[in-house]
mmCIF file of C-alpha atoms in Angstrom:
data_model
loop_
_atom_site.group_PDB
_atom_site.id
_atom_site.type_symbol
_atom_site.label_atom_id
_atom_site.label_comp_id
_atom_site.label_asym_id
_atom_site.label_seq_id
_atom_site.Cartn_x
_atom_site.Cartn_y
_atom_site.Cartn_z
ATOM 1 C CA UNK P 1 4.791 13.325 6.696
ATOM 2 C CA UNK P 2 7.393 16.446 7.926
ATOM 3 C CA UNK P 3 10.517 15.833 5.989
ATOM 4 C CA UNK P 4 13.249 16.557 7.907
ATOM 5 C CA UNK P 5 15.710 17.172 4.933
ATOM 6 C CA UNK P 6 15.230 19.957 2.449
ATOM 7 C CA UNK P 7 15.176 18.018 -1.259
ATOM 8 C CA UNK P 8 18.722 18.099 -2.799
ATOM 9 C CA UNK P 9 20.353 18.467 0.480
ATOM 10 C CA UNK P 10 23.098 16.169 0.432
ATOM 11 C CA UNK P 11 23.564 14.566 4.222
ATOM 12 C CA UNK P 12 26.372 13.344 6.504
ATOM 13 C CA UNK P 13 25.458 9.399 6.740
ATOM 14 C CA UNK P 14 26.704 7.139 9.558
ATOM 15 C CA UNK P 15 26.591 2.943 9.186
ATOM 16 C CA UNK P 16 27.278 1.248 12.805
ATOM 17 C CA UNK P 17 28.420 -2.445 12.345
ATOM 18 C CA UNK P 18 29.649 -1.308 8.801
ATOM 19 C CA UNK P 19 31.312 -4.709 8.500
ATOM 20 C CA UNK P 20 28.319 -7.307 9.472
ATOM 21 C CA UNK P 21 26.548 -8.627 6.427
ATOM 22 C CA UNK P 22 23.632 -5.933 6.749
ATOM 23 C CA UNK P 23 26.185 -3.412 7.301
ATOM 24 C CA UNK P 24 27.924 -4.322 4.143
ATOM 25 C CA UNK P 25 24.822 -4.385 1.863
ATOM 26 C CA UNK P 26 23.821 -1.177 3.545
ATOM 27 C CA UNK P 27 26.779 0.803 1.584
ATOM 28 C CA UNK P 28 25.985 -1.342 -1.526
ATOM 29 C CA UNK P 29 22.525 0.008 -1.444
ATOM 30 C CA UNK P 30 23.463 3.917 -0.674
ATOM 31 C CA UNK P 31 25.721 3.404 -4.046
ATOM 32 C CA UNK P 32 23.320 1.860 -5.886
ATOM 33 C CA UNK P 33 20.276 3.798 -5.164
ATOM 34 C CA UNK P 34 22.458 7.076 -5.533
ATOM 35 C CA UNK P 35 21.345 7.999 -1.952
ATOM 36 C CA UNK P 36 22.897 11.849 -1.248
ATOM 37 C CA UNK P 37 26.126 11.457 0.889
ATOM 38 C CA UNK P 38 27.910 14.364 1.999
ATOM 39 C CA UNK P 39 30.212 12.374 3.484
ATOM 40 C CA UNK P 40 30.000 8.428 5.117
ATOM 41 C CA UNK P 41 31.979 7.512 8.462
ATOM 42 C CA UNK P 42 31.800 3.766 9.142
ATOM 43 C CA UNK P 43 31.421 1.848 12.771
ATOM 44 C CA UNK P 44 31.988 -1.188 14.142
ATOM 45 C CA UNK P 45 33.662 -2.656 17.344
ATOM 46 C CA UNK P 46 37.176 -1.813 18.217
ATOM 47 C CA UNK P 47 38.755 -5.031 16.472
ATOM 48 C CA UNK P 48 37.550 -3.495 13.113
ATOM 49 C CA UNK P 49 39.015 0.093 14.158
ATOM 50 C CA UNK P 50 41.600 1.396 11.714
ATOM 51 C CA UNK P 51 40.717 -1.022 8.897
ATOM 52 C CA UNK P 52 40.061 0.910 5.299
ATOM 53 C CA UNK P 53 36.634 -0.233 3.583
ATOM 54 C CA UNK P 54 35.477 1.284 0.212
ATOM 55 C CA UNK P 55 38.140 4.269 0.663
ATOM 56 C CA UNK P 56 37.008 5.093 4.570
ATOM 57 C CA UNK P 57 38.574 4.296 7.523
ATOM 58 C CA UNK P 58 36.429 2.294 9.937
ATOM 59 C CA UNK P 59 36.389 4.075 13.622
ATOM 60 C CA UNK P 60 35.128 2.813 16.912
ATOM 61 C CA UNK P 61 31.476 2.720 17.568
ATOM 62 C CA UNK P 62 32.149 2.830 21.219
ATOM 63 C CA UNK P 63 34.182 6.073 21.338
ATOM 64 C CA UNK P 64 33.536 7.654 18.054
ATOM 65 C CA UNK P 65 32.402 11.218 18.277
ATOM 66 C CA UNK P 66 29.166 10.988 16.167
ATOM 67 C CA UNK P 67 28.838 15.710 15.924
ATOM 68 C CA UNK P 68 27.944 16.620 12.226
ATOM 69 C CA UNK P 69 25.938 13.360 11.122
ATOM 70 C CA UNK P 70 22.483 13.426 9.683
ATOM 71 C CA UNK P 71 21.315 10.158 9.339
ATOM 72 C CA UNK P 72 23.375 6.919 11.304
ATOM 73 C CA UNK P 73 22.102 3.306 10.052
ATOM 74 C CA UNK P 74 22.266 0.842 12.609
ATOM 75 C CA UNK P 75 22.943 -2.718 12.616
ATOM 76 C CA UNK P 76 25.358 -3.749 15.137
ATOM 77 C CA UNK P 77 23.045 -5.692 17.479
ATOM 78 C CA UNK P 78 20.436 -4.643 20.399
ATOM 79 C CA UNK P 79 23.029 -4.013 23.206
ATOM 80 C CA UNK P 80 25.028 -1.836 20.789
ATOM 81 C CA UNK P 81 21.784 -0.073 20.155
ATOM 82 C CA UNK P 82 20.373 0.325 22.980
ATOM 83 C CA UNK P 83 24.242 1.815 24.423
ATOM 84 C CA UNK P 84 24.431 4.148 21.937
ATOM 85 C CA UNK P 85 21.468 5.256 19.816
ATOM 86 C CA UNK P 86 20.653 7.697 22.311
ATOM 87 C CA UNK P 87 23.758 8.899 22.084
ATOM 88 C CA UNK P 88 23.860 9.618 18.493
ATOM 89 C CA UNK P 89 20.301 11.000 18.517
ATOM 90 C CA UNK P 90 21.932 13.306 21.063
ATOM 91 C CA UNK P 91 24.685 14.211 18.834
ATOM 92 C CA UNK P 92 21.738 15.616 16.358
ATOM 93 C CA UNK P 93 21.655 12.270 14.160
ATOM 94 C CA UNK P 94 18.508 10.183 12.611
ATOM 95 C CA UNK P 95 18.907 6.607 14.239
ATOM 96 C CA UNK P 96 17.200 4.184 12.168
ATOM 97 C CA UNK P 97 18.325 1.033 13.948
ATOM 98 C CA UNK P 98 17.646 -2.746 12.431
ATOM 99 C CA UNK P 99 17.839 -4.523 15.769
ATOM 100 C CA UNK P 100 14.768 -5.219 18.223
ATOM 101 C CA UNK P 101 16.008 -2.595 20.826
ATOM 102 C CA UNK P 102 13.308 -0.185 19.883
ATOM 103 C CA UNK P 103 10.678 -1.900 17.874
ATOM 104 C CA UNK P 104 8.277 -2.135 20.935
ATOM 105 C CA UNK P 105 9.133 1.507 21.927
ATOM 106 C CA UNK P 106 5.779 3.722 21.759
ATOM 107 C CA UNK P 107 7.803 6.752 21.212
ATOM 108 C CA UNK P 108 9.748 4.792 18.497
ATOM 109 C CA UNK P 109 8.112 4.362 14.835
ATOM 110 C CA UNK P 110 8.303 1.298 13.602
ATOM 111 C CA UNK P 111 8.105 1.456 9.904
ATOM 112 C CA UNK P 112 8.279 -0.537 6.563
ATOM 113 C CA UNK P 113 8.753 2.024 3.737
ATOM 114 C CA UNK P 114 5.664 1.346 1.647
ATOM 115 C CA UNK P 115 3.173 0.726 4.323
ATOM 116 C CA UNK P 116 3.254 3.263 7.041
ATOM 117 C CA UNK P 117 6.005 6.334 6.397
ATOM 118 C CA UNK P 118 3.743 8.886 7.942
ATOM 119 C CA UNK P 119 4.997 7.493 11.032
ATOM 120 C CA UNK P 120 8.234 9.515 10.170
ATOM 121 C CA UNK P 121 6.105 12.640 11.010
ATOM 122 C CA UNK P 122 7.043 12.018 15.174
ATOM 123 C CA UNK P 123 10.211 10.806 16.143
ATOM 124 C CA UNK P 124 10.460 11.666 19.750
ATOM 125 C CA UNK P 125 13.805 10.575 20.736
ATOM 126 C CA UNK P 126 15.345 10.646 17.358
ATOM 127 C CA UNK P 127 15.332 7.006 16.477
ATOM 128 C CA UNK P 128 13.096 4.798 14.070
ATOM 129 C CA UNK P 129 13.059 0.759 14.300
ATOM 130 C CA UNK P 130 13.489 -1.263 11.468
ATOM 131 C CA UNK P 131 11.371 -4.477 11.638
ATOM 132 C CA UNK P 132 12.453 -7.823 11.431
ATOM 133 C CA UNK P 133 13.169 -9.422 8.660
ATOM 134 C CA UNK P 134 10.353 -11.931 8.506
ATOM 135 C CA UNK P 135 7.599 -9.239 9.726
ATOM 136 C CA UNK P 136 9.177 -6.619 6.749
ATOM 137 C CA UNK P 137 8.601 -9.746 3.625
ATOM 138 C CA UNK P 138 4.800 -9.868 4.828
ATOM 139 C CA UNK P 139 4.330 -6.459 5.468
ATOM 140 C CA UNK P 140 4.175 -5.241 1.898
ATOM 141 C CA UNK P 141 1.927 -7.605 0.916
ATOM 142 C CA UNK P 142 -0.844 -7.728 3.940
ATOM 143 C CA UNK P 143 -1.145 -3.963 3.468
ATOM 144 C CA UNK P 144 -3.430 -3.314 0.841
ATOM 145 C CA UNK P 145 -5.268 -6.697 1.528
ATOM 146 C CA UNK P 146 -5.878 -4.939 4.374
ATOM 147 C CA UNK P 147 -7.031 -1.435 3.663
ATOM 148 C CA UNK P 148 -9.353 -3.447 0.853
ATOM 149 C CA UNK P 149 -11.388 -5.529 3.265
ATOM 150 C CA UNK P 150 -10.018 -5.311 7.292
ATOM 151 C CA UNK P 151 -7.473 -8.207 8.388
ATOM 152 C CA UNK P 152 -8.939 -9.726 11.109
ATOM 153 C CA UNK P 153 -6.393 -12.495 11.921
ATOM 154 C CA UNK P 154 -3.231 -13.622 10.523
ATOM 155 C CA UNK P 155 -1.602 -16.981 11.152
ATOM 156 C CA UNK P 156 1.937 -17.381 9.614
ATOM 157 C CA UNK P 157 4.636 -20.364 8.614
ATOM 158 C CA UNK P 158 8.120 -18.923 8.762
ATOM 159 C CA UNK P 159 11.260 -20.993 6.138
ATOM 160 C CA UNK P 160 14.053 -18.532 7.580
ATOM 161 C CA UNK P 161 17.499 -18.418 5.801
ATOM 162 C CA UNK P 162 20.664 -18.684 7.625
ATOM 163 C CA UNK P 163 21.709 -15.478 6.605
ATOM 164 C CA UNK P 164 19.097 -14.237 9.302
ATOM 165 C CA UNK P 165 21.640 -15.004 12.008
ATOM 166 C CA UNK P 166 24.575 -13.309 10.384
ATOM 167 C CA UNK P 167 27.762 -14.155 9.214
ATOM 168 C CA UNK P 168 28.129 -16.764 11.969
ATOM 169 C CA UNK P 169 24.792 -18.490 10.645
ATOM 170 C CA UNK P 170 26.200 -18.480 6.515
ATOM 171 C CA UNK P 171 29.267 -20.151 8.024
ATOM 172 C CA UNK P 172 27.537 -22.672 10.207
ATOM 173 C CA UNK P 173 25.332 -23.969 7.038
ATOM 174 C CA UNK P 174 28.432 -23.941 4.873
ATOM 175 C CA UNK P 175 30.393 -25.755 6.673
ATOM 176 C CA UNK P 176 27.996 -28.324 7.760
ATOM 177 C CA UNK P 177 27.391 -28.755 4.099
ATOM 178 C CA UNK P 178 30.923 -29.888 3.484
ATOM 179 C CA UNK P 179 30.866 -31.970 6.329
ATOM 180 C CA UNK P 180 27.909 -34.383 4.585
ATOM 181 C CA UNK P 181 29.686 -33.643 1.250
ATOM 182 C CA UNK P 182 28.379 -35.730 -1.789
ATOM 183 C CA UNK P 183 27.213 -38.642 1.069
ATOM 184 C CA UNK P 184 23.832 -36.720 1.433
ATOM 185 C CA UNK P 185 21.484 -38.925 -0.501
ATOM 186 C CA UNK P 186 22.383 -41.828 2.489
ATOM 187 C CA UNK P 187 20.459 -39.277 4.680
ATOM 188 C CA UNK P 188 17.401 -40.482 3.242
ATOM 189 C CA UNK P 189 17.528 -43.662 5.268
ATOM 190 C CA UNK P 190 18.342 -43.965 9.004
ATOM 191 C CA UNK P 191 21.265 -45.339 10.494
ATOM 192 C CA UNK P 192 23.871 -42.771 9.202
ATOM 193 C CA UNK P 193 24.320 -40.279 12.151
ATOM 194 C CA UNK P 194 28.449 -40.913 11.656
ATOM 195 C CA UNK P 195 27.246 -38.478 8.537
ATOM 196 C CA UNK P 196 25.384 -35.919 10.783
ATOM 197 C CA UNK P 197 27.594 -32.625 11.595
ATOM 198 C CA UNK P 198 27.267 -31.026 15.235
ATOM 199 C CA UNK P 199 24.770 -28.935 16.049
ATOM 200 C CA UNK P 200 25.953 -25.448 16.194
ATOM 201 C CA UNK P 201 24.248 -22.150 16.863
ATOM 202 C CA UNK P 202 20.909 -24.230 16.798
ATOM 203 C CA UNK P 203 19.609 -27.169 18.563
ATOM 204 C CA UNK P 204 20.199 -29.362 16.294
ATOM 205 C CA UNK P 205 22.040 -29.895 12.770
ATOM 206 C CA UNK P 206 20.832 -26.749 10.223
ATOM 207 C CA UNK P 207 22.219 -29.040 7.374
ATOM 208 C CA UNK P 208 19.532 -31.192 5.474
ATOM 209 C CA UNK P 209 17.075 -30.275 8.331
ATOM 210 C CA UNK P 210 14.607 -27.512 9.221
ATOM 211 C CA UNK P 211 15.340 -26.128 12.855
ATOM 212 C CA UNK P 212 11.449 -25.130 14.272
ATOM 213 C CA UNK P 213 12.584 -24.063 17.716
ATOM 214 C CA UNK P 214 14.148 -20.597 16.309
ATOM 215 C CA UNK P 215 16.331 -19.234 18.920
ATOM 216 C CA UNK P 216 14.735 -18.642 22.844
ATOM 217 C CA UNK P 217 11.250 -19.496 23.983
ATOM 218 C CA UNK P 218 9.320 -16.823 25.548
ATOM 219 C CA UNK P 219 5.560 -16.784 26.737
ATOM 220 C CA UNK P 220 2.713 -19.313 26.262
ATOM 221 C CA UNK P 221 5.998 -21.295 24.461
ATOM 222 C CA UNK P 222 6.096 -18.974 21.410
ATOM 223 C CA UNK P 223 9.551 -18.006 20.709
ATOM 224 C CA UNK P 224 10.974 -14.457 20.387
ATOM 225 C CA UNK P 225 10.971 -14.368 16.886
ATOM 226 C CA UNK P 226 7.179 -15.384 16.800
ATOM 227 C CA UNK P 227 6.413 -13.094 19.444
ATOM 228 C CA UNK P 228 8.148 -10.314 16.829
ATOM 229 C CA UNK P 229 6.064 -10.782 14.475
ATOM 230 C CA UNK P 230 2.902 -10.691 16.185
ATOM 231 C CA UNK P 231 4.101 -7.349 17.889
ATOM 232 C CA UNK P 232 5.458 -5.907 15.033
ATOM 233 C CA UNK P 233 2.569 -6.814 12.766
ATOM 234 C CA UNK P 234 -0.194 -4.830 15.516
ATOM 235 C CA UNK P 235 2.180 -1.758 15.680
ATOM 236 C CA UNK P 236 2.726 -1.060 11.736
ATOM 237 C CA UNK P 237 -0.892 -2.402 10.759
ATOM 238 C CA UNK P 238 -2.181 -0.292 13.082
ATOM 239 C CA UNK P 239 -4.157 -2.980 14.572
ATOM 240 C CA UNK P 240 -3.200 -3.417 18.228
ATOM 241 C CA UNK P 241 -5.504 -6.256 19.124
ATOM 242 C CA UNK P 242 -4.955 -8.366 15.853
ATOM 243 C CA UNK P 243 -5.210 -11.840 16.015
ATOM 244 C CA UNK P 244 -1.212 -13.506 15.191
ATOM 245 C CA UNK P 245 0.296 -16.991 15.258
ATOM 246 C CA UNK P 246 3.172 -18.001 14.027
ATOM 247 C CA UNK P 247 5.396 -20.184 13.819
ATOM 248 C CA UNK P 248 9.214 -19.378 12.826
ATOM 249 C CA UNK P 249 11.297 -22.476 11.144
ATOM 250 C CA UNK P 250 15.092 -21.999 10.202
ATOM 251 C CA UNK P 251 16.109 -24.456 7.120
ATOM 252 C CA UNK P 252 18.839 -24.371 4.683
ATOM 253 C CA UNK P 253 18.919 -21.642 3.049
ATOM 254 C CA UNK P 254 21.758 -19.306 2.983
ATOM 255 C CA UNK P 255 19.718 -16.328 2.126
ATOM 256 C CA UNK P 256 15.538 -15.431 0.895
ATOM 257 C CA UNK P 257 13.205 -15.858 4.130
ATOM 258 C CA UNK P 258 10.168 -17.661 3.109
ATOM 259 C CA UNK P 259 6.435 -16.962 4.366
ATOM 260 C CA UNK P 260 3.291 -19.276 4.178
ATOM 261 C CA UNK P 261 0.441 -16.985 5.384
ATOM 262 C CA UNK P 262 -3.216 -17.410 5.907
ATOM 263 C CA UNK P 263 -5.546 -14.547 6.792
ATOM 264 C CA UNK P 264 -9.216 -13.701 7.594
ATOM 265 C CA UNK P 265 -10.728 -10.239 7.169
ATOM 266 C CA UNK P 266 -13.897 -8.573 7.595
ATOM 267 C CA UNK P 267 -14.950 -8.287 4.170
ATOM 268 C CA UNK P 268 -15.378 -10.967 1.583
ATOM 269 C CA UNK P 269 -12.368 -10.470 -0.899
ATOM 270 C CA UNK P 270 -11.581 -12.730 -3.782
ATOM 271 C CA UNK P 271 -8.410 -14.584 -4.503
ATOM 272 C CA UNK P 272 -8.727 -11.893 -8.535
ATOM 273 C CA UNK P 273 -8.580 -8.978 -6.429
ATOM 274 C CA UNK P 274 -6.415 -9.973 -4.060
ATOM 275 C CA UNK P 275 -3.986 -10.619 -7.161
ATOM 276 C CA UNK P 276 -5.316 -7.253 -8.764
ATOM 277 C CA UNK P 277 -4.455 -5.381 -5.471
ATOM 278 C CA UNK P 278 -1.252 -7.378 -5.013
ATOM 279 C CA UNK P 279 0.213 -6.694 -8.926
ATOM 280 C CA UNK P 280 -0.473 -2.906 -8.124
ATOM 281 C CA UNK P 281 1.466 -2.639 -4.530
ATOM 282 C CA UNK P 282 4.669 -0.961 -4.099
ATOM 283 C CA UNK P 283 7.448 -3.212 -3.375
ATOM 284 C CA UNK P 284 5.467 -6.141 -4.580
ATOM 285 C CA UNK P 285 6.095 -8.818 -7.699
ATOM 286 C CA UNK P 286 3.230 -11.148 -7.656
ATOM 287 C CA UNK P 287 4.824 -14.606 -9.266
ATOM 288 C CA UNK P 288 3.886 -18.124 -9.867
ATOM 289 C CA UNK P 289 6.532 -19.455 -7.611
ATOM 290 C CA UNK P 290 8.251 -17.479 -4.930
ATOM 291 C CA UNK P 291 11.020 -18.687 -3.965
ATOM 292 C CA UNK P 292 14.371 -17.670 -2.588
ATOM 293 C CA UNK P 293 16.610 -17.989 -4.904
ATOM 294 C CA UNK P 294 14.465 -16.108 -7.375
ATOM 295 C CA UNK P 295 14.351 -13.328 -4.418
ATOM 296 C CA UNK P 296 17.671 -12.687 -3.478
ATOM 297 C CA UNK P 297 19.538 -9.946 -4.120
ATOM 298 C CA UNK P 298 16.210 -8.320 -5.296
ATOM 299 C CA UNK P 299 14.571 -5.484 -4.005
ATOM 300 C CA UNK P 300 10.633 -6.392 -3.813
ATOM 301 C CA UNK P 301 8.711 -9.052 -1.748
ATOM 302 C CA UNK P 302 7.673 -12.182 -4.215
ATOM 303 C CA UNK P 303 3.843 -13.280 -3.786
ATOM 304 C CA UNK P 304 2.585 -16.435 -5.343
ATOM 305 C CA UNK P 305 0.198 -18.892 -4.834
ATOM 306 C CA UNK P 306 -2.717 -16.976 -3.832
ATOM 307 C CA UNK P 307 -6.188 -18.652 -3.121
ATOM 308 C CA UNK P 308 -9.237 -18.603 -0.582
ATOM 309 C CA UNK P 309 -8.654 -20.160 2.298
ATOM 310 C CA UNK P 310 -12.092 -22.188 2.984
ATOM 311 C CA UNK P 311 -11.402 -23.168 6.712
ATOM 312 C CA UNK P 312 -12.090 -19.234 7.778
ATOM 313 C CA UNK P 313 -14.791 -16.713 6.780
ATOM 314 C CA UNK P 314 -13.396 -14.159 4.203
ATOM 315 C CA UNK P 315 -9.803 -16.268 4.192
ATOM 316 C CA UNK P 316 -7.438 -16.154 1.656
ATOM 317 C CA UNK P 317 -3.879 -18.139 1.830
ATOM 318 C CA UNK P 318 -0.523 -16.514 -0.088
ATOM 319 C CA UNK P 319 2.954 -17.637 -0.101
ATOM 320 C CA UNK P 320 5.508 -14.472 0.556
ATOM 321 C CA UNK P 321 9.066 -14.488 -0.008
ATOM 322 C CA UNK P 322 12.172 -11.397 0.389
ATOM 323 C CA UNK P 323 15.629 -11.090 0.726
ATOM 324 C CA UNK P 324 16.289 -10.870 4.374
ATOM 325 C CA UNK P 325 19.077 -9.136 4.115
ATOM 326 C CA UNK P 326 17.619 -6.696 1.854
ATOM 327 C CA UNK P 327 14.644 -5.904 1.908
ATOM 328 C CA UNK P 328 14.269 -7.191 5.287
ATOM 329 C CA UNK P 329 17.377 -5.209 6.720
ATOM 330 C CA UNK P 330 19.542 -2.819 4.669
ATOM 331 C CA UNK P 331 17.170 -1.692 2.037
ATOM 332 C CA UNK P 332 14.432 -0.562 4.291
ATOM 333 C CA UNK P 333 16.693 1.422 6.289
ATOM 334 C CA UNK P 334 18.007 3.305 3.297
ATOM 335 C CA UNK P 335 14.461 3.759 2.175
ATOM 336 C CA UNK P 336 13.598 5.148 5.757
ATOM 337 C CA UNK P 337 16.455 7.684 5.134
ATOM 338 C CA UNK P 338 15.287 8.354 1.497
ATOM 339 C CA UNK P 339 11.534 9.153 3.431
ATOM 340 C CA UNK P 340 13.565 11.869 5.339
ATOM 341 C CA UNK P 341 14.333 13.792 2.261
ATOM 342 C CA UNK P 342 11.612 16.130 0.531
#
């Protein structure tokens, strides 16, 4: 991989949507991992303008002059991207953007930090994609499975945490939760819908319910977010004609997306080295039981529950769970910028 920073080099860093909750735990993250600021400007739209956050006063994304930055973190949405990532990259900035604006982009690498960072050796236009959030938790783990014994298919279960859809989606789940209040154990019988809150932001009620039509439907009646992952999967894997289904669910959770995966492979590999390959990944703590709670506000991807799966030759089924919102946003970003630096 070229490293495009000399080591030590301290670097002008930008954060676009510095006030969205990826934004935010994208300056937690630079403090906590130390990362090498010169100095940090902060985006977001112009209602945010002219508001002070940790010490720096917030300036438009839309008309900012972005001269004299290094590295710019995006995470203000795929319109926002795709109007002004260019733009920076112009300027003379690293984009390393967290929507879906560039993911599909051949002259865009799309990379998870332990998996593939040589793709950081050609960045064409200047920008690198973050994946999403559900595609980043497996990623990680699928990996060295892989390079052990060939990954010939991969069917996945998605348990997707509110916190997925923002600020907007934390706030929808919370306050449907205090609309049921301490009346939720009448859910478990019928005839209670006086109980039930709206539906908002999904098709139905979030609260007390799992949501398995996750956002719009595209082809063959997969939605986008299933269509992400089997897109994103072929492009970091490596694997372009690879074998993906999915299925994306949104439930209750405020934050920790959840992944029940089953894959096939070339090879014959055993549920011991699977677990042997799995304890030894980076970014990886193989538990008993992942779960989301345990996961968030933790850096690694939690893998549990690890076994052959008997209905396909060479199968093996795993239970993955990360922090969407770190690992599956903010953190991989950083560690995309740390990458840069020799």
């Amino acid at each position: 991989m070229v490293h495009r920073f000399p080591a030590g080099q301290k670097l002008n860093v930008g954060i676009v949507g510095a006030t969205g909750v990826v934004g935010s735990t994208m300056r937690e993250i630079l403090k906590e991992r130390n990362f090498p600021i010169q100095t940090l400007r902060l985006f977001a739209s112009a209602r945010s303008a002219g508001k002070v956050v940790d010490g720096v006063t917030i300036e438009d994304a839309a008309t900012a002059d972005y001269s004299g930055l290094d590295v710019v973190l995006f995470s203000a949405g795929g319109s926002t991207s795709k109007a002004l990532a260019p733009k920076v990259a112009a300027a003379g900035a690293i984009v390393i953007d967290n929507s879906s604006a560039y993911r599909s982009d051949p002259e865009v690498p799309l990379v998870v930090a332990e998996v593939n960072p040589h793709a950081l050796a050609d960045l064409p236009k200047g920008i690198v994609a973050n994946p999403n959030c559900t595609t980043m938790a497996v990623m990680p783990a699928l990996k060295p499975l892989h390079d052990e014994a060939g990954l010939t298919r991969l069917v996945a279960s998605t348990y997707q945490a509110v916190s997925g859809a923002g600020l907007e989606g934390i706030d929808v789940l919370a306050r449907q939760l205090a609309h049921v209040g301490d009346q939720a154990r009448l859910l478990a019988e019928g005839g209670h819908q006086d109980l039930l809150p709206e539906a908002e932001k999904w098709a139905v009620p979030m609260a007390h319910n799992v949501v398995p039509l996750n956002y719009v439907l595209g082809e063959d009646g997969y939605t986008e977010e299933e269509l992400k992952l089997r897109d994103e999967s072929r492009k970091i894997l490596e694997i372009p004609g690879l074998p993906v289904s999915a299925t994306c669910v949104r439930v209750p959770v405020f934050t920790g997306h959840s992944v029940s995966v089953n894959v096939a492979f070339e090879r014959p590999i055993s549920a011991e080295r699977a677990l042997e390959l799995l304890r030894a990944a980076p970014g990886v703590v193989v538990c008993d039981v992942p779960n989301p709670l345990e996961a968030t506000g933790q850096d690694p991807v939690y893998v549990g529950r690890v076994r052959v799966d008997h209905s396909a030759e060479n199968g093996l089924a795993l239970f993955v769970v990360g922090d969407n919102l770190r690992k599956g946003a903010a953190l991989n970003a950083v560690q995309i910028a740390e990458a840069l630096i020799g």
